[in-house]
XYZ file of C-alpha atoms in Angstrom:
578
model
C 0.548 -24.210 -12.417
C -2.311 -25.083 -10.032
C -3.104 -28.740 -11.420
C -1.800 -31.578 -8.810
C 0.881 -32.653 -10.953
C 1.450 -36.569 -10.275
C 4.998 -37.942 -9.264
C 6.768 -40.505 -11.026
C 5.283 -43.994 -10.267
C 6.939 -45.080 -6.875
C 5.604 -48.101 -7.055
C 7.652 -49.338 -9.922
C 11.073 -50.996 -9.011
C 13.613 -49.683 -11.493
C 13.625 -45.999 -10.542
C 16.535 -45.084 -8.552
C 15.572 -43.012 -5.419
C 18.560 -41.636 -3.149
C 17.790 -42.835 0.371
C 19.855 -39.810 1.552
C 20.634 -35.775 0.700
C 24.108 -35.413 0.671
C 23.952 -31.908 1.830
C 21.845 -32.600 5.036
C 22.029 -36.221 6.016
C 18.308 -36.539 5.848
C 16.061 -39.193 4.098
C 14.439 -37.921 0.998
C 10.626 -37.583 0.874
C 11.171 -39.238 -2.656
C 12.513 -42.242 -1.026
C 10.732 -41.889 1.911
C 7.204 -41.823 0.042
C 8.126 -44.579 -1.905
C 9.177 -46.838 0.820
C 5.284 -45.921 2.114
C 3.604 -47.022 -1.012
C 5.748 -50.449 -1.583
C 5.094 -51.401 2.245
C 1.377 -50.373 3.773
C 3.291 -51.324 7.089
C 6.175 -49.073 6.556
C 4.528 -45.858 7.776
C 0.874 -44.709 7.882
C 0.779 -41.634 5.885
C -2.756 -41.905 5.629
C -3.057 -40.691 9.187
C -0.580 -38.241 8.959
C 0.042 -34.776 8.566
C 2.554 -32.992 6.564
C 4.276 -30.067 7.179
C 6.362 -28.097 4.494
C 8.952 -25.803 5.578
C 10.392 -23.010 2.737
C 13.311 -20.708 3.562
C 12.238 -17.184 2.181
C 14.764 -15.212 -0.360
C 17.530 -18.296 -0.012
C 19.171 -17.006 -2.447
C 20.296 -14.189 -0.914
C 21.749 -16.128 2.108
C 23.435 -18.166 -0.527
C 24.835 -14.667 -2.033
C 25.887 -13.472 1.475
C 27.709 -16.539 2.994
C 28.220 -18.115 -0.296
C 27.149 -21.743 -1.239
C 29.178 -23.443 1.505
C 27.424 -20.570 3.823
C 23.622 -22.027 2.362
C 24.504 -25.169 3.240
C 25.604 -24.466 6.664
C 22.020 -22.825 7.313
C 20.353 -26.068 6.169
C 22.318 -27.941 8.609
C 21.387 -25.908 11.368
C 17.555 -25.571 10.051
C 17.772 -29.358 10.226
C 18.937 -29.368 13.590
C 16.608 -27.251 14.773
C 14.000 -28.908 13.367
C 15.270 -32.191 14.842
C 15.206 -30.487 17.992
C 11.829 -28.566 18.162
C 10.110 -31.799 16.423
C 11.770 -34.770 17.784
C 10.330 -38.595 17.522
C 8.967 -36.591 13.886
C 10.148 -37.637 10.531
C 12.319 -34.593 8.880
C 13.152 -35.485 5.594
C 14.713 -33.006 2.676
C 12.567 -32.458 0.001
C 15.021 -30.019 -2.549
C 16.390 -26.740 -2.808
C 15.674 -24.620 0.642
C 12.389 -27.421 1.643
C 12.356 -29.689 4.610
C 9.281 -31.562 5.518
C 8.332 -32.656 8.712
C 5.562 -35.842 9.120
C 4.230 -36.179 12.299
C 1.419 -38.744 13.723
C 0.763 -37.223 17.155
C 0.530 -32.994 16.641
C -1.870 -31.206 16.694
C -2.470 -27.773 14.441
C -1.335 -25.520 17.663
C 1.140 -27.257 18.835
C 2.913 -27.213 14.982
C 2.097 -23.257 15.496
C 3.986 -22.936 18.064
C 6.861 -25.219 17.274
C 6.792 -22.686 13.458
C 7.201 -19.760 16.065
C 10.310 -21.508 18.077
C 11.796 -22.195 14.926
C 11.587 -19.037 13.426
C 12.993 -17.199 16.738
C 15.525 -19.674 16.434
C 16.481 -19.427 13.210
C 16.656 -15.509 13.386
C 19.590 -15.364 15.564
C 21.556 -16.874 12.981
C 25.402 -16.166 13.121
C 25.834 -13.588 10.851
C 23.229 -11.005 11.816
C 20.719 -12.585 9.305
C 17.086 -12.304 9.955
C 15.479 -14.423 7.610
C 11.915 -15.766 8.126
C 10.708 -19.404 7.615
C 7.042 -20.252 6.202
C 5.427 -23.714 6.637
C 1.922 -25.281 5.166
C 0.383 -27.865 6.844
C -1.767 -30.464 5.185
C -3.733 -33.180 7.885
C -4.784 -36.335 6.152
C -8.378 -37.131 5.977
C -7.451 -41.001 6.931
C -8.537 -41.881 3.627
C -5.458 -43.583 1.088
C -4.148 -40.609 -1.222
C -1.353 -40.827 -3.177
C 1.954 -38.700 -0.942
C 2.334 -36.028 -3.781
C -0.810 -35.438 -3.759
C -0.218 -34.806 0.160
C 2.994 -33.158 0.101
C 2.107 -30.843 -3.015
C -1.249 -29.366 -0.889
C 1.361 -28.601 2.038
C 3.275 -26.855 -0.452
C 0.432 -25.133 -1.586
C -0.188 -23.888 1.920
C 2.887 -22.962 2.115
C 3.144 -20.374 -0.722
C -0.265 -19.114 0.958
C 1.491 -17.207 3.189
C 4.594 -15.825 1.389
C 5.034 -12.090 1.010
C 2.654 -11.884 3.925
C 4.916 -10.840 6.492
C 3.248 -11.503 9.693
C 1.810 -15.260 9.352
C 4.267 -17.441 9.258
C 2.283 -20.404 8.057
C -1.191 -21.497 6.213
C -3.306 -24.907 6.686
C -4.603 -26.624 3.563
C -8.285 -26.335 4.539
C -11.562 -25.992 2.418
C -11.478 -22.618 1.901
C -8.065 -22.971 0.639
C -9.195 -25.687 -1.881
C -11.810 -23.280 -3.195
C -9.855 -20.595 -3.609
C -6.895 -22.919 -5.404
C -9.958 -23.848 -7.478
C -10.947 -20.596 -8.303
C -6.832 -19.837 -9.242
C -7.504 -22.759 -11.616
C -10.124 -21.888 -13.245
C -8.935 -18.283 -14.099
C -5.806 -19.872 -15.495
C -7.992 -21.979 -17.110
C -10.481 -19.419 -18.632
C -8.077 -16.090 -18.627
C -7.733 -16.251 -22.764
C -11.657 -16.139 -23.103
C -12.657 -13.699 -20.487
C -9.948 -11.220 -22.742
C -11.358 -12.322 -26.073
C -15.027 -12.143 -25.079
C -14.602 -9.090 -23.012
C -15.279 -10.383 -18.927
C -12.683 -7.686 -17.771
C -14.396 -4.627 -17.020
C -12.663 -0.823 -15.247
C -14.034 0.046 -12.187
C -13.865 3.383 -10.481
C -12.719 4.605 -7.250
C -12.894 8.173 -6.367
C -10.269 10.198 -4.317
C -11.548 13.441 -2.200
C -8.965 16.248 -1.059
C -9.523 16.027 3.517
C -9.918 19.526 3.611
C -12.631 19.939 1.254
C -14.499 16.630 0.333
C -14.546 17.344 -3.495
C -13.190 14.873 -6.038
C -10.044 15.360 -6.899
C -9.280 12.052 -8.710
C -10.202 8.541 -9.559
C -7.895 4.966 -9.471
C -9.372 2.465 -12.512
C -9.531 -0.798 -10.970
C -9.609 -4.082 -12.607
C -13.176 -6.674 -12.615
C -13.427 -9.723 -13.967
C -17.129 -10.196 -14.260
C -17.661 -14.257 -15.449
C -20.778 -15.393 -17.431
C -20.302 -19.118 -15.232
C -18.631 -17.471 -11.920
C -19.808 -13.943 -11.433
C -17.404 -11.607 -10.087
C -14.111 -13.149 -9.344
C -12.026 -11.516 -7.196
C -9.076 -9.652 -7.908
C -7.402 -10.909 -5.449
C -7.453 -14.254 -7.559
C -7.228 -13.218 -11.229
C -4.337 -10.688 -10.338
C -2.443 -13.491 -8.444
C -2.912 -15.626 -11.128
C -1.751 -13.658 -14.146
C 0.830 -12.394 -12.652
C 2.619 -15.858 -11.851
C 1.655 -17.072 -15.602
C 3.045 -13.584 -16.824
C 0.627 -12.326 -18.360
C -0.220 -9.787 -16.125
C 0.978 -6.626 -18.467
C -1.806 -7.713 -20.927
C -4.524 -6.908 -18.466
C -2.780 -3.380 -17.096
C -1.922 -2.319 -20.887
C -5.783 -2.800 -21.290
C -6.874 -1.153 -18.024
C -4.362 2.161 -19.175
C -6.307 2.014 -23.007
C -9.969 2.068 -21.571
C -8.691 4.705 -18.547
C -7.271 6.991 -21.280
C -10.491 6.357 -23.253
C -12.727 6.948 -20.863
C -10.616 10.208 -19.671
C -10.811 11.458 -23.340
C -14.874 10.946 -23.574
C -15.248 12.910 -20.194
C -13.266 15.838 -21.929
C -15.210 15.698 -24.804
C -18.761 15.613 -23.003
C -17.710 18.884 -20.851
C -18.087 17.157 -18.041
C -15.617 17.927 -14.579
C -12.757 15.345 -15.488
C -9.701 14.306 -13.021
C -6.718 12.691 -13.260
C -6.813 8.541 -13.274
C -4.802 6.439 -11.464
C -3.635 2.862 -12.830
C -1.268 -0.058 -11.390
C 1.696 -0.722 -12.283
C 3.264 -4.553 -11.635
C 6.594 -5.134 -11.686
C 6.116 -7.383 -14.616
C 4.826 -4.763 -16.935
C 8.460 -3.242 -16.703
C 9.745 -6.928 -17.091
C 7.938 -8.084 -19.891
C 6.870 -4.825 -21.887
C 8.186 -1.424 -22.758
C 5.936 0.084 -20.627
C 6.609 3.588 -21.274
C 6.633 3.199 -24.813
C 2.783 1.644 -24.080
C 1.338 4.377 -22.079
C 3.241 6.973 -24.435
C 1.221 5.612 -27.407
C -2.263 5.326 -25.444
C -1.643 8.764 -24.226
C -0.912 10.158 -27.656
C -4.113 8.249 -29.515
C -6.276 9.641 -27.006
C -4.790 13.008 -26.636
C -4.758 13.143 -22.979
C -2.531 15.168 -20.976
C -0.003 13.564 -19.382
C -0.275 15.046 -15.777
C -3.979 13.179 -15.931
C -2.185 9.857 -15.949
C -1.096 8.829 -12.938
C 1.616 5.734 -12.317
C 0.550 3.693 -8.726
C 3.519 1.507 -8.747
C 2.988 -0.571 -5.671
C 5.848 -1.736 -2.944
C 6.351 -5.542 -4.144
C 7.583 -4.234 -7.466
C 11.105 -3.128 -5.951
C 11.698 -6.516 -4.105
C 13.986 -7.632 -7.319
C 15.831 -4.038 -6.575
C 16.109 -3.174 -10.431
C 18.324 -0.716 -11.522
C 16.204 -0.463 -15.168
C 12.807 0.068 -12.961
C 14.008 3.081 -11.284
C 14.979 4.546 -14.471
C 12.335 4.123 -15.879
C 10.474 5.814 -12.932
C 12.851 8.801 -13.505
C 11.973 9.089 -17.099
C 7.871 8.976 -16.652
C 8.587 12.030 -13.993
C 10.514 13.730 -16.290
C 8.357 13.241 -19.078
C 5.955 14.789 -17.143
C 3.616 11.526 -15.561
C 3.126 11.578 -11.739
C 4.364 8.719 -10.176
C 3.024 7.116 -7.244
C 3.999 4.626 -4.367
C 1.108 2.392 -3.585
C 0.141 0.041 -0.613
C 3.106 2.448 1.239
C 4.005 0.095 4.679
C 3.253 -2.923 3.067
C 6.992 -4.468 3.344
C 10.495 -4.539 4.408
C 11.626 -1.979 1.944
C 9.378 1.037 2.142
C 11.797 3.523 3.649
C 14.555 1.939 1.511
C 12.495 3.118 -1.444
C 12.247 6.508 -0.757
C 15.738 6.274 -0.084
C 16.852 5.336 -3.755
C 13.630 6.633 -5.826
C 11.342 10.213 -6.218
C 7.499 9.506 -5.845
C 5.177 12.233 -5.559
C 2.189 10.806 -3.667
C 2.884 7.759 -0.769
C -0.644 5.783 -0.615
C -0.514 4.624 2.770
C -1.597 0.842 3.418
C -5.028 0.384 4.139
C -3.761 -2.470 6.827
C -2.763 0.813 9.247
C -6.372 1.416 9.212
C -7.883 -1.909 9.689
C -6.214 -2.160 13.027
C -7.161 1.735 13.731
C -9.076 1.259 16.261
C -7.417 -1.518 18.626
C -4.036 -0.414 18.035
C -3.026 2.935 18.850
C 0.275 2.240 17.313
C -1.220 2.385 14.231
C -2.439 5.847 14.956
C 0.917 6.808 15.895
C 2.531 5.157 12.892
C 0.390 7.157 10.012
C 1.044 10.443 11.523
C 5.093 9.208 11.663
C 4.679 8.885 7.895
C 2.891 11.771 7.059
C 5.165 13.696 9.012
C 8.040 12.253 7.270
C 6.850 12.417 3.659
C 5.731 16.144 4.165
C 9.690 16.597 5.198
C 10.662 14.470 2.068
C 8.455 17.203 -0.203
C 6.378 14.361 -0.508
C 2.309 14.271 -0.808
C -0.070 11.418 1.026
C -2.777 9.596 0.463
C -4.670 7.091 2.794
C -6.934 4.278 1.358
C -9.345 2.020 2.762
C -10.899 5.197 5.178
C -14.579 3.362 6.090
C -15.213 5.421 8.630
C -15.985 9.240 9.852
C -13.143 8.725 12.828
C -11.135 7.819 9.993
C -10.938 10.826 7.795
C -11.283 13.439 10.865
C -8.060 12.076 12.497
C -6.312 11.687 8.829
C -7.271 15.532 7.884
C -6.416 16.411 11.430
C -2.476 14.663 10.895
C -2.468 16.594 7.414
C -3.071 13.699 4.910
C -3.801 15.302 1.774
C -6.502 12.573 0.073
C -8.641 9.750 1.481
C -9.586 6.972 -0.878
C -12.154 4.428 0.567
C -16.045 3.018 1.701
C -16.378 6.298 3.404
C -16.821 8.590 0.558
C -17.012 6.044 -2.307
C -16.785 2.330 -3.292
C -15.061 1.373 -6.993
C -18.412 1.348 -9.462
C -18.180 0.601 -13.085
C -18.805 3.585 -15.643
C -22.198 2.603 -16.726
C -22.936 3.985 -12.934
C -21.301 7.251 -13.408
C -22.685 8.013 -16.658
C -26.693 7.626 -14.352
C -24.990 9.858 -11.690
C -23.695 12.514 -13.647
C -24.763 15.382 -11.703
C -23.643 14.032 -8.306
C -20.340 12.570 -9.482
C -19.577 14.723 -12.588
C -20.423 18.487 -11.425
C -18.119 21.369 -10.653
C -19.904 21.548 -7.502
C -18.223 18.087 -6.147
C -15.323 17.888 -8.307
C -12.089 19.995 -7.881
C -10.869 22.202 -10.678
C -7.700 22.702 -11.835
C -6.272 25.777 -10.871
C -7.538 24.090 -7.045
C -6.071 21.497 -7.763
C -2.621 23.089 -7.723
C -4.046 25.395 -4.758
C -4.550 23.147 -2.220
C -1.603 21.113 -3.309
C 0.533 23.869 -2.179
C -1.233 23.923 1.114
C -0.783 20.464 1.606
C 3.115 21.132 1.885
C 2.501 22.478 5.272
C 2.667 20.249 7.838
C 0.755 19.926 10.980
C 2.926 17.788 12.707
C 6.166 19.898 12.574
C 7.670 21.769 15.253
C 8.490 24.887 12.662
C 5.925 24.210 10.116
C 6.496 27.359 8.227
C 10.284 26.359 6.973
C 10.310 23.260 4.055
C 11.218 20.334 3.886
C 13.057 19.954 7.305
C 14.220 16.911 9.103
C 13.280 17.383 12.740
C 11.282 15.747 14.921
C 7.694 17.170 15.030
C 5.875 18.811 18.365
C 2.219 20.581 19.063
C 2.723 23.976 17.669
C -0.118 26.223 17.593
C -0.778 26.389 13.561
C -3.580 27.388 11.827
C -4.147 28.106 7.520
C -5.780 31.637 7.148
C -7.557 31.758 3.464
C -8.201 35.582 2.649
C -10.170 37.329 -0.286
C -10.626 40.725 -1.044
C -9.494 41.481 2.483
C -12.055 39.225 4.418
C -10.543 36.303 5.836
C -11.711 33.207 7.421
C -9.732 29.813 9.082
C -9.604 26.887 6.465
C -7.726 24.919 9.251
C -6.586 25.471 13.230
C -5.057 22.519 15.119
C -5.408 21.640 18.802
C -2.539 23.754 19.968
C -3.946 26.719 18.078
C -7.491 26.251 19.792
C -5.538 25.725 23.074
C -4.268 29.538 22.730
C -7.418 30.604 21.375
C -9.145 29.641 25.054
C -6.580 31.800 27.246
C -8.082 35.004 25.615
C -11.535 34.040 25.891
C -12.414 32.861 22.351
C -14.139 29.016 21.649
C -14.682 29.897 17.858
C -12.064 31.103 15.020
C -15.352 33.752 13.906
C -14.449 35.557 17.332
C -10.418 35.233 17.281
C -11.294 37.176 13.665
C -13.920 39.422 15.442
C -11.081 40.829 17.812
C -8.475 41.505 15.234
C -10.876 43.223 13.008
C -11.779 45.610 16.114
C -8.248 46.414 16.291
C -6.866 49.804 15.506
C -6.369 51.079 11.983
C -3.040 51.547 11.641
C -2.639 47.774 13.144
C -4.752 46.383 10.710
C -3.025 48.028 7.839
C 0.498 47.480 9.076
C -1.167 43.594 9.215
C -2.084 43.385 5.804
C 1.259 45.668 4.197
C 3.161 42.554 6.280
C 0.826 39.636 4.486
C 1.512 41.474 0.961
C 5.074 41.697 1.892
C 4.833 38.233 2.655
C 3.627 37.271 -0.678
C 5.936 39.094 -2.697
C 8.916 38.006 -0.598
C 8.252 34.539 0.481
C 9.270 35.798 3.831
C 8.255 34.931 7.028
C 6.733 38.261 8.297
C 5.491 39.111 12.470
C 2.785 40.616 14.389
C 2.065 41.614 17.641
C -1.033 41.247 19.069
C -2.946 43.009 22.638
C -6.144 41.481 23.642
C -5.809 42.944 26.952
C -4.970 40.713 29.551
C -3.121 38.626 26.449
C -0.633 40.002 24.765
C 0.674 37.348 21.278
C 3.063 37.382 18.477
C 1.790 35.486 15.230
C 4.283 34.744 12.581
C 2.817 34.046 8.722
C 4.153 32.812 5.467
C 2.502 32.997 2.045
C 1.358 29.804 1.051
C -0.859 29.672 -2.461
C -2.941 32.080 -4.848
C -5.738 31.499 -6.904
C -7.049 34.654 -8.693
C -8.120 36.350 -5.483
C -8.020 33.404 -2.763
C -4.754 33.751 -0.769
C -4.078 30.891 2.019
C -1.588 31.709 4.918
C -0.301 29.744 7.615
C 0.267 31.250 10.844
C 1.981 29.902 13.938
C 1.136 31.719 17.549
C 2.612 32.012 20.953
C 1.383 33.848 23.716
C 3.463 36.248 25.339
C 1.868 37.239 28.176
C -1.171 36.712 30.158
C -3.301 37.308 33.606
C -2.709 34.845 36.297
């Protein structure tokens, strides 16, 4: 897939080139390229540089204006491209790919002509927006032979697709590595699964609120005898355009249940694993059937198992792939959206499927802190999936600014650098009592606990109803955990701190001080309401006098576990001194 594949030999004189594409009215780059190796004078290509244009999803502009429709779009990409590069050579090289050879351009100024193009091209008549990638390859000087030229153009070209905000890709060295890299896992993929180079890595996941482990994700390594570690990045490209991709998940799932199974065994604190799903392993495998039986050989509870499906998988919009989906959830699997943000169709997919975690992209956070709107656009989706019932989880958190404004916007779990990077098992098994204890690992029965209280959202006007669709405001909220009648704040937002300050209190120890100083018959009319509240599931109300302040409080029961109780409590101040 990655070897230069050589053309037909242009030199020779009884292959029959078309001059012209019928559809377009442009020269061929067949033709032309063999008109540049018969005559030396005819054009120097050797000075050249080559830039390949391919229409993204074609097919579906075929499917929405119909073949007649296509072909109308090329004509007007041509013309455009005529336009925008003119005194260039545009020339049709198949299906949706026009090539542009130019003596005179520079890198920018092809930029920038890709950028006219593509605002261009998205006003299309029809309400289309459609996006157009282009690689550029700039001859050395030195004689090559064209499809060697054209093919490293292409190559730049597929650089940048699914990548949504570059719009093109230069054929440079680092490129070159990297394609030789591609090569030589596609090359050496059979022997590093025979002799054992793949090798699970793991990644814990902490709960915000707490900092204990509450799960791991079991991430792929290929660990080379010749190359050292090559990156995922490469081997997972790779397989999955040779399709072979559901080999090397159905593997990961196997050692993950294993591994899961010998943690159980040893008594250690176990949590549930997380594995990727590709959109090939529902293509080319029964993958239920798969994790049904590795689940089954390894006895290992199904809940423990978790699906990350990521975004890309739904591009091909398969009916059979959200069944499936339905039938792991029903079966009893959690089922996860990864790299949530990462395309086109992420609110289309919550639209059509059920998921019950959303891993946010870790791109939101690599922009974090020189784009506010990124700020502004993880709290949007936390806000949204706590409306949809459903729970979050950010990844790629390197920092402490990070996590405090992600447990501030009520994101349940962090994944990243902060807390922990993805270490093989060898390295938990020598760090048992720091990775492995009940001290830093969540049980069960919290597990479901906090869970519960990460329903509530932060962000919501009325956080105490469920599942609401309303735009969210700064409510005074706080989560009140009580046991055996002593109570403490687990969480208080801004708001809540705000109303704290207008009776005199800086610290949730002395809003708690006060009400415990209150009269008896208040406190026990308090607590009868919070019991009532339990039992009910009701929203229950108190008044409050702190002198110069008087405040209502409104609770609802969130969670119990044996005698921990969590509450959340909105306030508003009813009166106070001017």
């Amino acid at each position: 897939m990655f070897v230069m594949q050589e053309g037909p030999d242009l030199n020779r004189g009884n292959i029959n080139l078309e001059k012209t594409d019928p559809i377009t009215g442009l020269d061929t780059t067949a033709w032309f390229f063999s008109q540049t190796q018969r005559d030396p004078n005819f054009y120097p290509l050797h000075k050249s540089t080559i830039t390949f244009f391919n229409v993204m999803n074609f097919k579906t502009i075929n499917q929405r204006f119909s073949y007649p429709g296509g072909n109308a779009y090329l004509c007007k990409f041509r013309d455009e491209l005529r336009r925008i590069f003119e005194g260039e050579n545009v020339l049709r090289a198949g299906a949706d790919h026009l090539v542009v050879i130019s003596l005179n351009l520079a890198i920018e100024d092809i930029a920038d002509r890709i950028k006219e193009l593509n605002l261009v091209m998205g006003r299309f008549e029809g309400g289309l927006r459609n996006q157009i990638k282009a690689g550029i390859y700039v001859s050395d000087g030195s004689p090559q032979k064209p499809i060697v030229m054209m093919d490293r153009a292409s190559l730049a070209c597929r650089e940048v697709h699914g990548i949504f905000n570059k719009e093109y890709a230069v054929f440079d060295d680092a490129l070159k590595i990297k394609l030789e890299e591609k090569q030589y896992v596609l090359d050496h993929f059979e022997e590093a699964f025979e002799k054992g180079y793949f090798h699970v890595y793991y990644q814990p996941v902490v709960r915000a609120l707490t900092g204990k482990v509450c799960g791991y994700e079991a991430l792929a390594r290929w660990i080379d005898p010749v190359k050292g570690m090559i990156s995922p990045l490469i081997f997972i490209d790779v397989l999955e355009k040779v399709h072979l991709i559901h080999k090397l998940d159905a593997y990961i799932i196997e050692q993950a249940c294993k591994d899961l199974r010998d943690d159980i065994d040893s008594g250690y604190a176990y949590q549930p694993i997380s594995v990727n799903l590709s959109r090939l392993d529902f293509e080319l495998s029964d993958i239920k059937s798969v994790i049904d039986r590795v689940v089954a050989k390894y006895n290992v509870p199904k809940e423990y198992l978790v699906l990350e499906v990521t975004e890309s998988a739904f591009a091909s919009d398969q009916k059979s792939l959200g069944e499936t989906i339905k039938e792991f959830r029903d079966d009893g699997y959690q089922v996860w959206l990864d790299d949530f943000g990462s395309g086109f169709s992420s609110f289309n997919n919550l639209q059509i499927y059920d998921f019950d975690f959303l891993k946010i992209d870790m791109n939101f956070l690599r922009t974090f802190d020189q784009n506010p709107k990124s700020r502004v656009i993880i709290a949007s989706i936390v806000d949204m999936a706590k409306k949809l019932g459903i729970h979050t989880l950010a990844e790629g958190v390197e920092t402490e600014e990070q996590y405090e404004f992600l447990k501030r916007i009520g994101c349940e779990l962090i994944q990243g650098y902060y807390f922990y990077k993805p270490i093989p098992l060898e390295d938990y098994h020598t760090k048992r009592a720091e990775l492995c204890s009940f001290e830093t690992n969540e049980s069960p029965e919290e597990r479901h606990y906090f869970d519960e209280i990460g329903r509530i959202n932060f962000l919501d006007n009325t956080p105490l109803r469920e599942h609401k669709l309303e735009i969210a405001s700064d409510i005074p909220i706080a989560i009140i955990e009580g046991e055996n009648r002593k109570y403490r704040f687990i969480f208080v937002n801004n708001a809540f701190k705000k109303v704290m300050r207008t009776f005199g209190a800086d610290t949730t120890d002395e809003v708690l001080n006060r009400l415990h100083k209150n009269d008896p018959g208040i406190l026990r009319k308090r607590y009868e309401g919070l019991i009532h509240s339990e039992e009910t599931h009701e929203i229950v109300e108190f008044f409050e006098d702190f002198g110069d302040v008087k405040i209502v409080s409104k609770a609802r029961f969130l969670t119990r576990m044996g005698d921990k109780i969590a509450y959340a409590f909105v306030i508003k101040v009813l009166s106070a001194k001017k």
